[in-house]
């Protein structure tokens, strides 16, 4: 009589054991590498918190600024002119753009070029971009600054204004990156600057379309930053700027309920911070610094408390006095 067969079940084969050991070793190695590099980054951050981070030179760099006819765009152009950069100005407002061009020359720009461009139209962005490449050269610092605001409640906002807001504030970023990023990648040298907004971080009453466009611009810029990091393109830098409301005229009539905490910002101050962030190659810039803390609170507070905080800070009413002027980029 034959003896009963042993119960059948899963067996650990030498091959399976080796595979598990290899996976464990790989995980341990990756974890050790991650922790080591993280420690170096933390030490570097602590050092540069005490000692100012070195600033790069932009002399001779070709800097393209959209929405350059007025406001922050004009101030950015003048700042880069003083730093010795070649400045390329884009705006739909030809007269204002040419005035910025004249001011940039007076500020010391070696070379400055003004192009009339409606950034809401993809074909026009592509056409003018080709003109820039032929007449000026490859753009090495791209600043997407052009923006418009409607300031209506969502259901009261005409569809064409919603589409225009998305076209200028967000889609223009897609088309300019398509035009100028390939040359940056080929040379492994470039800087992408997205002027988003605090309204690209937190929803604001009567700014649904504007918030949507600025959230999108922020997410797009961050995604491209991750793409370049994944491809180990260390020469391509990204800076994403999120200021509170800036007193440039675009948000005329808006006010802050707590100006000592969240003031309506002077454009000169925001531009100085933006230039500093670009020269130090910072990825994120929130202005004022309170926004960093508010974003932390948003991530941990119950939603009802976050709503109460927004009410306390006057976010619900910041657009109440807004004066719509049908401004373009």
Tab-separated table of C-alpha atoms in Angstrom:
chain	number	residue	atom	x	y	z
A	1	UNK	CA	0.000	0.000	0.000
A	2	UNK	CA	1.540	3.259	-1.091
A	3	UNK	CA	2.094	6.045	1.404
A	4	UNK	CA	0.002	9.239	1.031
A	5	UNK	CA	1.502	12.039	-1.014
A	6	UNK	CA	2.561	15.126	0.917
A	7	UNK	CA	0.151	18.090	0.646
A	8	UNK	CA	0.818	20.217	-2.363
A	9	UNK	CA	1.390	23.969	-1.842
A	10	UNK	CA	3.506	26.942	-2.920
A	11	UNK	CA	7.205	26.316	-2.879
A	12	UNK	CA	10.023	28.802	-2.619
A	13	UNK	CA	12.280	28.011	-5.493
A	14	UNK	CA	15.862	29.251	-5.580
A	15	UNK	CA	14.865	31.526	-8.492
A	16	UNK	CA	11.947	33.058	-6.542
A	17	UNK	CA	14.129	33.542	-3.484
A	18	UNK	CA	16.756	35.297	-5.544
A	19	UNK	CA	14.110	37.550	-7.081
A	20	UNK	CA	12.762	38.560	-3.664
A	21	UNK	CA	16.244	39.217	-2.340
A	22	UNK	CA	17.089	41.317	-5.399
A	23	UNK	CA	13.889	43.365	-4.952
A	24	UNK	CA	14.684	43.936	-1.266
A	25	UNK	CA	18.251	44.969	-2.050
A	26	UNK	CA	17.068	47.325	-4.786
A	27	UNK	CA	14.499	48.922	-2.454
A	28	UNK	CA	17.139	49.324	0.282
A	29	UNK	CA	19.577	50.887	-2.153
A	30	UNK	CA	16.943	53.306	-3.537
A	31	UNK	CA	15.831	54.260	-0.029
A	32	UNK	CA	19.403	54.924	1.091
A	33	UNK	CA	20.018	57.043	-2.022
A	34	UNK	CA	16.792	59.003	-1.461
A	35	UNK	CA	17.599	59.656	2.213
A	36	UNK	CA	21.178	60.668	1.430
A	37	UNK	CA	20.194	63.098	-1.300
A	38	UNK	CA	17.355	64.477	0.841
A	39	UNK	CA	19.797	65.178	3.667
A	40	UNK	CA	22.073	67.078	1.285
A	41	UNK	CA	19.134	69.134	-0.011
A	42	UNK	CA	17.979	69.935	3.541
A	43	UNK	CA	21.476	71.041	4.538
A	44	UNK	CA	21.711	73.189	1.399
A	45	UNK	CA	18.317	74.754	2.157
A	46	UNK	CA	19.365	75.538	5.740
A	47	UNK	CA	22.595	77.139	4.534
A	48	UNK	CA	20.832	79.323	1.962
A	49	UNK	CA	18.239	80.341	4.551
A	50	UNK	CA	21.072	82.088	6.395
A	51	UNK	CA	23.310	82.987	3.451
A	52	UNK	CA	21.692	84.524	0.327
A	53	UNK	CA	21.684	82.114	-2.586
A	54	UNK	CA	24.065	83.190	-5.389
A	55	UNK	CA	22.390	84.992	-8.273
A	56	UNK	CA	23.040	84.115	-11.878
A	57	UNK	CA	23.886	86.610	-14.587
A	58	UNK	CA	21.337	87.204	-17.348
A	59	UNK	CA	23.537	89.520	-19.407
A	60	UNK	CA	23.137	88.597	-23.063
A	61	UNK	CA	20.226	86.227	-22.402
A	62	UNK	CA	17.240	86.620	-24.721
A	63	UNK	CA	14.245	87.299	-22.462
A	64	UNK	CA	10.728	87.214	-23.928
A	65	UNK	CA	7.940	88.787	-21.865
A	66	UNK	CA	4.272	88.511	-22.805
A	67	UNK	CA	1.888	91.256	-21.711
A	68	UNK	CA	4.762	93.778	-21.787
A	69	UNK	CA	2.787	96.931	-22.630
A	70	UNK	CA	1.998	97.830	-19.030
A	71	UNK	CA	1.943	96.721	-15.404
A	72	UNK	CA	4.252	93.959	-14.279
A	73	UNK	CA	5.236	93.121	-17.848
A	74	UNK	CA	6.656	96.605	-18.386
A	75	UNK	CA	8.461	96.595	-15.036
A	76	UNK	CA	9.956	93.165	-15.757
A	77	UNK	CA	11.194	94.441	-19.124
A	78	UNK	CA	12.882	97.454	-17.532
A	79	UNK	CA	14.491	95.276	-14.860
A	80	UNK	CA	15.948	92.853	-17.401
A	81	UNK	CA	17.110	95.773	-19.544
A	82	UNK	CA	19.124	97.096	-16.602
A	83	UNK	CA	20.609	93.617	-16.102
A	84	UNK	CA	21.993	93.573	-19.648
A	85	UNK	CA	19.562	91.104	-21.198
A	86	UNK	CA	18.229	91.192	-24.753
A	87	UNK	CA	14.551	91.998	-24.226
A	88	UNK	CA	11.716	90.814	-26.480
A	89	UNK	CA	8.317	92.394	-25.806
A	90	UNK	CA	4.964	90.873	-26.783
A	91	UNK	CA	1.581	92.525	-26.374
A	92	UNK	CA	-1.636	93.075	-28.302
A	93	UNK	CA	-1.405	96.777	-27.368
A	94	UNK	CA	1.027	98.063	-30.002
A	95	UNK	CA	1.243	101.622	-28.679
A	96	UNK	CA	1.857	100.567	-25.083
A	97	UNK	CA	4.358	97.929	-26.166
A	98	UNK	CA	6.365	100.454	-28.193
A	99	UNK	CA	6.358	102.777	-25.179
A	100	UNK	CA	7.829	99.957	-23.064
A	101	UNK	CA	10.415	99.424	-25.818
A	102	UNK	CA	11.430	103.095	-25.652
A	103	UNK	CA	11.646	102.990	-21.847
A	104	UNK	CA	13.751	99.819	-21.974
A	105	UNK	CA	16.249	101.518	-24.302
A	106	UNK	CA	16.438	104.448	-21.904
A	107	UNK	CA	17.005	101.967	-19.075
A	108	UNK	CA	20.101	100.681	-20.847
A	109	UNK	CA	18.914	97.751	-22.928
A	110	UNK	CA	21.566	96.837	-25.490
A	111	UNK	CA	18.910	95.268	-27.709
A	112	UNK	CA	15.133	95.431	-27.316
A	113	UNK	CA	12.431	94.300	-29.741
A	114	UNK	CA	8.682	94.935	-29.675
A	115	UNK	CA	6.205	92.623	-31.431
A	116	UNK	CA	2.446	93.007	-31.613
A	117	UNK	CA	0.939	89.624	-30.732
A	118	UNK	CA	-2.483	88.450	-29.598
A	119	UNK	CA	-1.462	85.663	-27.223
A	120	UNK	CA	-4.992	84.242	-27.242
A	121	UNK	CA	-4.528	83.097	-30.866
A	122	UNK	CA	-2.346	80.032	-31.358
A	123	UNK	CA	-1.567	80.725	-35.024
A	124	UNK	CA	-0.439	84.265	-34.204
A	125	UNK	CA	1.786	83.043	-31.358
A	126	UNK	CA	3.427	80.573	-33.752
A	127	UNK	CA	3.855	83.206	-36.481
A	128	UNK	CA	5.405	85.847	-34.238
A	129	UNK	CA	7.593	83.230	-32.528
A	130	UNK	CA	9.126	82.308	-35.896
A	131	UNK	CA	9.747	85.987	-36.538
A	132	UNK	CA	11.543	86.295	-33.185
A	133	UNK	CA	13.734	83.269	-33.909
A	134	UNK	CA	14.804	84.729	-37.264
A	135	UNK	CA	15.297	88.334	-36.144
A	136	UNK	CA	16.555	87.926	-32.571
A	137	UNK	CA	17.544	84.315	-31.893
A	138	UNK	CA	16.527	81.502	-29.557
A	139	UNK	CA	14.697	82.682	-26.440
A	140	UNK	CA	16.487	81.514	-23.278
A	141	UNK	CA	14.167	83.042	-20.640
A	142	UNK	CA	10.430	82.867	-21.343
A	143	UNK	CA	8.109	84.849	-19.057
A	144	UNK	CA	4.391	84.161	-19.549
A	145	UNK	CA	2.910	87.230	-17.903
A	146	UNK	CA	-0.023	88.217	-20.151
A	147	UNK	CA	-3.357	88.045	-18.378
A	148	UNK	CA	-6.921	89.320	-18.338
A	149	UNK	CA	-9.681	89.234	-15.735
A	150	UNK	CA	-13.469	89.339	-16.203
A	151	UNK	CA	-14.550	89.623	-12.565
A	152	UNK	CA	-18.110	88.342	-13.109
A	153	UNK	CA	-19.975	85.691	-11.182
A	154	UNK	CA	-19.715	82.474	-13.204
A	155	UNK	CA	-23.348	82.315	-14.361
A	156	UNK	CA	-23.275	86.016	-15.303
A	157	UNK	CA	-20.045	85.769	-17.296
A	158	UNK	CA	-20.474	85.655	-21.116
A	159	UNK	CA	-19.045	82.522	-22.726
A	160	UNK	CA	-16.742	84.504	-25.004
A	161	UNK	CA	-15.109	86.179	-21.996
A	162	UNK	CA	-14.606	82.811	-20.282
A	163	UNK	CA	-12.944	81.449	-23.420
A	164	UNK	CA	-10.777	84.566	-23.753
A	165	UNK	CA	-9.663	84.274	-20.139
A	166	UNK	CA	-8.594	80.662	-20.649
A	167	UNK	CA	-6.930	81.462	-23.986
A	168	UNK	CA	-4.794	84.311	-22.628
A	169	UNK	CA	-4.120	83.198	-19.065
A	170	UNK	CA	-3.477	79.528	-19.777
A	171	UNK	CA	-3.475	78.324	-23.385
A	172	UNK	CA	-0.910	80.927	-24.448
A	173	UNK	CA	1.539	79.143	-22.125
A	174	UNK	CA	1.061	75.928	-24.104
A	175	UNK	CA	1.821	77.584	-27.426
A	176	UNK	CA	4.843	79.605	-26.252
A	177	UNK	CA	6.372	76.482	-24.674
A	178	UNK	CA	5.815	74.622	-27.945
A	179	UNK	CA	7.672	77.393	-29.758
A	180	UNK	CA	10.645	78.016	-27.481
A	181	UNK	CA	11.185	74.954	-25.262
A	182	UNK	CA	12.709	72.717	-28.016
A	183	UNK	CA	15.698	75.065	-28.489
A	184	UNK	CA	16.190	75.243	-24.710
A	185	UNK	CA	16.239	71.443	-24.541
A	186	UNK	CA	18.662	71.203	-27.476
A	187	UNK	CA	21.047	73.600	-25.731
A	188	UNK	CA	20.112	72.340	-22.237
A	189	UNK	CA	19.867	75.960	-21.207
A	190	UNK	CA	16.727	77.952	-20.474
A	191	UNK	CA	14.366	79.328	-17.864
A	192	UNK	CA	10.557	79.063	-17.939
A	193	UNK	CA	8.700	81.619	-15.820
A	194	UNK	CA	4.973	81.325	-15.146
A	195	UNK	CA	3.238	84.346	-13.626
A	196	UNK	CA	0.293	82.609	-12.006
A	197	UNK	CA	-1.565	84.011	-8.988
A	198	UNK	CA	-2.703	83.272	-5.463
A	199	UNK	CA	-5.995	82.713	-7.319
A	200	UNK	CA	-4.192	79.766	-8.910
A	201	UNK	CA	-3.927	78.213	-5.448
A	202	UNK	CA	-7.294	79.020	-3.842
A	203	UNK	CA	-10.736	79.492	-5.360
A	204	UNK	CA	-12.028	83.081	-5.135
A	205	UNK	CA	-15.588	84.394	-5.320
A	206	UNK	CA	-16.378	86.009	-8.727
A	207	UNK	CA	-13.131	84.717	-10.234
A	208	UNK	CA	-14.162	81.234	-11.364
A	209	UNK	CA	-12.799	81.530	-14.919
A	210	UNK	CA	-9.699	83.439	-13.771
A	211	UNK	CA	-8.980	80.877	-11.041
A	212	UNK	CA	-9.482	78.024	-13.509
A	213	UNK	CA	-6.988	79.574	-15.927
A	214	UNK	CA	-4.411	80.304	-13.213
A	215	UNK	CA	-4.767	76.857	-11.613
A	216	UNK	CA	-4.207	75.420	-15.097
A	217	UNK	CA	-1.152	77.608	-15.754
A	218	UNK	CA	0.326	76.593	-12.392
A	219	UNK	CA	-0.319	72.884	-12.995
A	220	UNK	CA	1.059	73.047	-16.520
A	221	UNK	CA	4.271	74.814	-15.454
A	222	UNK	CA	4.756	72.355	-12.597
A	223	UNK	CA	4.187	69.395	-14.944
A	224	UNK	CA	6.809	70.666	-17.400
A	225	UNK	CA	9.170	71.130	-14.454
A	226	UNK	CA	8.600	67.470	-13.563
A	227	UNK	CA	9.132	66.418	-17.192
A	228	UNK	CA	12.485	68.179	-17.360
A	229	UNK	CA	13.457	66.665	-13.995
A	230	UNK	CA	12.500	63.176	-15.204
A	231	UNK	CA	14.623	63.700	-18.322
A	232	UNK	CA	17.487	65.029	-16.135
A	233	UNK	CA	17.578	68.317	-18.058
A	234	UNK	CA	19.300	70.233	-15.276
A	235	UNK	CA	19.894	73.244	-17.499
A	236	UNK	CA	16.158	73.969	-17.847
A	237	UNK	CA	14.908	75.991	-14.880
A	238	UNK	CA	11.338	76.786	-13.820
A	239	UNK	CA	9.928	79.583	-11.657
A	240	UNK	CA	6.222	79.775	-10.766
A	241	UNK	CA	5.068	83.080	-9.260
A	242	UNK	CA	1.845	83.357	-7.233
A	243	UNK	CA	1.215	86.876	-5.917
A	244	UNK	CA	-1.854	88.196	-4.153
A	245	UNK	CA	-3.716	90.970	-6.027
A	246	UNK	CA	-1.283	93.462	-7.581
A	247	UNK	CA	-2.139	97.128	-7.995
A	248	UNK	CA	-1.530	97.327	-11.762
A	249	UNK	CA	-5.009	98.495	-12.765
A	250	UNK	CA	-6.138	95.029	-13.828
A	251	UNK	CA	-7.876	94.570	-10.467
A	252	UNK	CA	-8.962	98.167	-10.074
A	253	UNK	CA	-11.513	98.657	-7.310
A	254	UNK	CA	-10.576	95.482	-5.435
A	255	UNK	CA	-9.690	95.812	-1.775
A	256	UNK	CA	-8.386	93.699	1.071
A	257	UNK	CA	-10.332	93.346	4.303
A	258	UNK	CA	-7.098	92.586	6.211
A	259	UNK	CA	-4.472	94.779	4.492
A	260	UNK	CA	-2.003	94.306	7.346
A	261	UNK	CA	-2.016	90.558	6.574
A	262	UNK	CA	-2.877	90.462	2.856
A	263	UNK	CA	-2.246	93.878	1.310
A	264	UNK	CA	-2.959	94.811	-2.293
A	265	UNK	CA	0.614	94.588	-3.554
A	266	UNK	CA	2.672	97.248	-5.292
A	267	UNK	CA	3.839	95.999	-8.702
A	268	UNK	CA	7.394	97.229	-8.080
A	269	UNK	CA	7.619	95.017	-5.000
A	270	UNK	CA	6.271	91.916	-6.775
A	271	UNK	CA	8.584	92.439	-9.752
A	272	UNK	CA	11.620	92.858	-7.493
A	273	UNK	CA	10.731	89.582	-5.753
A	274	UNK	CA	10.138	87.886	-9.116
A	275	UNK	CA	13.486	89.017	-10.542
A	276	UNK	CA	15.200	87.845	-7.373
A	277	UNK	CA	13.478	84.427	-7.628
A	278	UNK	CA	14.533	84.061	-11.280
A	279	UNK	CA	18.148	85.001	-10.576
A	280	UNK	CA	18.245	82.548	-7.638
A	281	UNK	CA	16.460	79.907	-9.747
A	282	UNK	CA	13.703	79.356	-7.197
A	283	UNK	CA	10.918	77.079	-8.367
A	284	UNK	CA	8.094	78.634	-6.310
A	285	UNK	CA	7.470	82.207	-5.210
A	286	UNK	CA	4.369	83.149	-3.202
A	287	UNK	CA	3.902	86.837	-2.328
A	288	UNK	CA	3.360	87.819	0.439
A	289	UNK	CA	4.959	85.061	2.522
A	290	UNK	CA	1.702	84.586	4.473
A	291	UNK	CA	0.392	82.647	1.458
A	292	UNK	CA	2.835	79.801	2.217
A	293	UNK	CA	1.270	79.488	5.673
A	294	UNK	CA	-2.261	79.760	4.318
A	295	UNK	CA	-1.606	76.940	1.855
A	296	UNK	CA	-0.334	74.804	4.729
A	297	UNK	CA	-3.514	75.543	6.704
A	298	UNK	CA	-5.643	74.702	3.650
A	299	UNK	CA	-4.058	71.243	3.507
A	300	UNK	CA	-4.722	70.375	7.180
A	301	UNK	CA	-7.817	72.288	8.321
A	302	UNK	CA	-11.363	70.927	8.085
A	303	UNK	CA	-13.159	72.448	5.101
A	304	UNK	CA	-15.635	74.347	7.307
A	305	UNK	CA	-12.785	76.056	9.171
A	306	UNK	CA	-11.065	76.863	5.862
A	307	UNK	CA	-14.293	78.551	4.722
A	308	UNK	CA	-14.500	80.491	7.998
A	309	UNK	CA	-10.873	81.572	7.541
A	310	UNK	CA	-11.597	82.730	3.979
A	311	UNK	CA	-14.541	84.761	5.298
A	312	UNK	CA	-12.409	86.253	8.081
A	313	UNK	CA	-9.691	87.240	5.571
A	314	UNK	CA	-12.298	88.854	3.311
A	315	UNK	CA	-11.754	86.519	0.355
A	316	UNK	CA	-15.523	86.393	-0.289
A	317	UNK	CA	-15.718	90.159	-0.828
A	318	UNK	CA	-12.385	91.067	-2.375
A	319	UNK	CA	-13.991	91.515	-5.838
A	320	UNK	CA	-17.003	93.563	-4.664
A	321	UNK	CA	-15.600	96.908	-5.870
A	322	UNK	CA	-13.994	95.551	-9.043
A	323	UNK	CA	-14.224	97.796	-12.108
A	324	UNK	CA	-14.266	95.859	-15.383
A	325	UNK	CA	-12.399	97.683	-18.158
A	326	UNK	CA	-12.384	95.040	-20.903
A	327	UNK	CA	-8.578	95.021	-20.864
A	328	UNK	CA	-6.666	92.746	-23.170
A	329	UNK	CA	-3.295	91.085	-22.723
